[in-house]
Short mmCIF file of C-alpha atoms in Angstrom, two decimals:
data_model
loop_
_atom_site.label_atom_id
_atom_site.label_comp_id
_atom_site.label_asym_id
_atom_site.label_seq_id
_atom_site.Cartn_x
_atom_site.Cartn_y
_atom_site.Cartn_z
CA UNK J 1 5.16 23.57 -17.01
CA UNK J 2 4.53 27.24 -16.26
CA UNK J 3 1.29 26.46 -14.43
CA UNK J 4 3.07 24.02 -12.05
CA UNK J 5 1.96 20.79 -13.73
CA UNK J 6 4.55 18.15 -14.54
CA UNK J 7 6.13 18.16 -17.96
CA UNK J 8 7.91 14.76 -18.06
CA UNK J 9 5.33 12.73 -16.12
CA UNK J 10 2.20 12.31 -18.19
CA UNK J 11 -0.63 9.97 -19.19
CA UNK J 12 0.71 6.84 -20.91
CA UNK J 13 0.47 7.18 -24.68
CA UNK J 14 -1.20 3.75 -24.92
CA UNK J 15 -3.87 4.66 -22.35
CA UNK J 16 -7.51 5.23 -23.32
CA UNK J 17 -7.36 8.39 -21.18
CA UNK J 18 -4.57 9.82 -23.37
CA UNK J 19 -5.60 13.03 -25.15
CA UNK J 20 -4.46 13.46 -28.78
CA UNK J 21 -4.63 16.68 -30.69
CA UNK J 22 -6.90 16.80 -33.72
CA UNK J 23 -5.53 20.18 -34.81
CA UNK J 24 -1.95 18.97 -35.20
CA UNK J 25 -0.70 21.29 -32.38
CA UNK J 26 0.96 18.94 -29.91
CA UNK J 27 1.27 21.59 -27.16
CA UNK J 28 -2.35 21.25 -26.10
CA UNK J 29 -2.05 17.48 -25.96
CA UNK J 30 1.12 17.70 -23.86
CA UNK J 31 -0.62 20.04 -21.42
CA UNK J 32 -3.75 17.86 -21.21
CA UNK J 33 -1.71 14.71 -20.56
CA UNK J 34 0.60 16.24 -17.95
CA UNK J 35 0.39 14.97 -14.35
CA UNK J 36 -1.42 17.73 -12.38
CA UNK J 37 0.49 19.60 -9.66
CA UNK J 38 -2.02 18.25 -7.09
CA UNK J 39 -0.26 14.88 -7.50
CA UNK J 40 3.04 16.16 -6.16
CA UNK J 41 4.59 14.07 -3.37
CA UNK J 42 2.62 10.95 -4.30
CA UNK J 43 4.20 7.52 -4.58
CA UNK J 44 3.42 5.34 -7.59
CA UNK J 45 4.37 1.77 -8.38
CA UNK J 46 6.59 1.14 -11.41
CA UNK J 47 4.86 -1.34 -13.74
CA UNK J 48 7.65 -1.66 -16.32
CA UNK J 49 10.59 0.07 -17.97
CA UNK J 50 10.42 0.79 -21.72
CA UNK J 51 13.22 1.71 -24.06
CA UNK J 52 12.04 3.80 -27.01
CA UNK J 53 13.95 5.12 -29.98
CA UNK J 54 16.48 3.87 -32.50
CA UNK J 55 20.23 3.43 -32.86
CA UNK J 56 20.34 6.44 -35.18
CA UNK J 57 18.34 8.92 -33.05
CA UNK J 58 19.18 7.44 -29.68
CA UNK J 59 17.06 5.85 -26.99
CA UNK J 60 14.92 7.36 -24.24
CA UNK J 61 13.91 5.28 -21.19
CA UNK J 62 10.35 5.56 -19.88
CA UNK J 63 8.84 4.25 -16.67
CA UNK J 64 5.24 3.12 -16.87
CA UNK J 65 3.56 3.82 -13.52
CA UNK J 66 0.36 2.41 -12.07
CA UNK J 67 -2.16 3.98 -9.78
CA UNK J 68 -5.48 4.67 -11.46
CA UNK J 69 -4.58 6.10 -14.87
CA UNK J 70 -1.31 4.67 -16.19
CA UNK J 71 1.43 7.30 -16.43
CA UNK J 72 4.77 7.39 -18.24
CA UNK J 73 7.94 9.17 -17.17
CA UNK J 74 10.78 10.41 -19.36
CA UNK J 75 13.34 9.39 -16.69
CA UNK J 76 16.39 11.46 -17.59
CA UNK J 77 14.52 14.68 -18.20
CA UNK J 78 12.32 14.22 -15.14
CA UNK J 79 15.38 13.76 -12.90
CA UNK J 80 17.25 16.73 -14.40
CA UNK J 81 14.17 19.00 -14.01
CA UNK J 82 13.49 17.87 -10.42
CA UNK J 83 10.13 16.22 -11.20
CA UNK J 84 11.52 12.83 -10.20
CA UNK J 85 13.64 12.50 -7.06
CA UNK J 86 16.12 9.65 -6.79
CA UNK J 87 16.51 8.38 -3.20
CA UNK J 88 20.01 8.90 -1.75
CA UNK J 89 20.75 5.15 -1.53
CA UNK J 90 20.37 4.81 -5.33
CA UNK J 91 22.44 7.87 -6.38
CA UNK J 92 25.82 7.16 -7.94
CA UNK J 93 28.91 8.16 -6.03
CA UNK J 94 27.24 7.93 -2.63
CA UNK J 95 29.83 6.25 -0.40
CA UNK J 96 27.86 6.24 2.85
CA UNK J 97 25.05 4.20 1.26
CA UNK J 98 27.40 1.51 -0.04
CA UNK J 99 29.34 0.78 3.12
CA UNK J 100 26.57 1.66 5.54
CA UNK J 101 28.68 3.58 8.08
CA UNK J 102 29.94 7.17 8.20
CA UNK J 103 33.65 7.88 7.92
CA UNK J 104 35.72 8.74 11.04
CA UNK J 105 36.06 12.32 9.74
CA UNK J 106 32.27 12.66 9.62
CA UNK J 107 31.98 11.24 13.16
CA UNK J 108 34.62 13.64 14.50
CA UNK J 109 32.83 16.53 12.82
CA UNK J 110 29.56 15.44 14.45
CA UNK J 111 31.22 15.31 17.86
CA UNK J 112 32.87 18.68 17.30
CA UNK J 113 29.40 20.21 16.67
CA UNK J 114 28.15 18.57 19.89
CA UNK J 115 31.12 20.07 21.72
CA UNK J 116 30.50 23.52 20.25
CA UNK J 117 26.82 23.36 21.24
CA UNK J 118 27.72 22.37 24.80
CA UNK J 119 26.13 18.93 24.60
CA UNK J 120 29.40 17.14 25.50
CA UNK J 121 32.53 18.19 27.42
CA UNK J 122 36.04 18.70 25.99
CA UNK J 123 37.21 15.47 27.73
CA UNK J 124 34.36 13.45 26.12
CA UNK J 125 35.22 14.94 22.72
CA UNK J 126 38.95 14.16 23.07
CA UNK J 127 38.23 10.58 24.17
CA UNK J 128 35.86 9.97 21.22
CA UNK J 129 38.35 11.53 18.80
CA UNK J 130 41.17 9.25 20.03
CA UNK J 131 38.86 6.25 19.75
CA UNK J 132 37.83 7.11 16.15
CA UNK J 133 41.42 7.81 15.06
CA UNK J 134 42.70 4.64 16.75
CA UNK J 135 45.23 6.55 18.90
#
């Protein structure tokens, strides 16, 4: 939201603390139910995952979070806006997390940076490069 509050992490719609608009203008209710910016960098426990919607209109997945007042998260929109950060080990297409070890090219690059910074000698770099390449 423009004031820094979260847009896609808000008070659970089933919570007694949820604010509903009596004037019919939903913008005020959305702002009142948003997670405040002071809650940034906090960790919350996931209580359950809910699937809302229909076949015709599509489905949206929500996380229900614990921690005092129950919160709900529109997962896809929260991730795309940066409100929700997915840890690297759970991101799709991450090869280093699946096999647990860096590739030989990554290791050679790391040793080249050490060589350039003067932390290792040329002989140490060449020996490690041969070892990693299996020469």
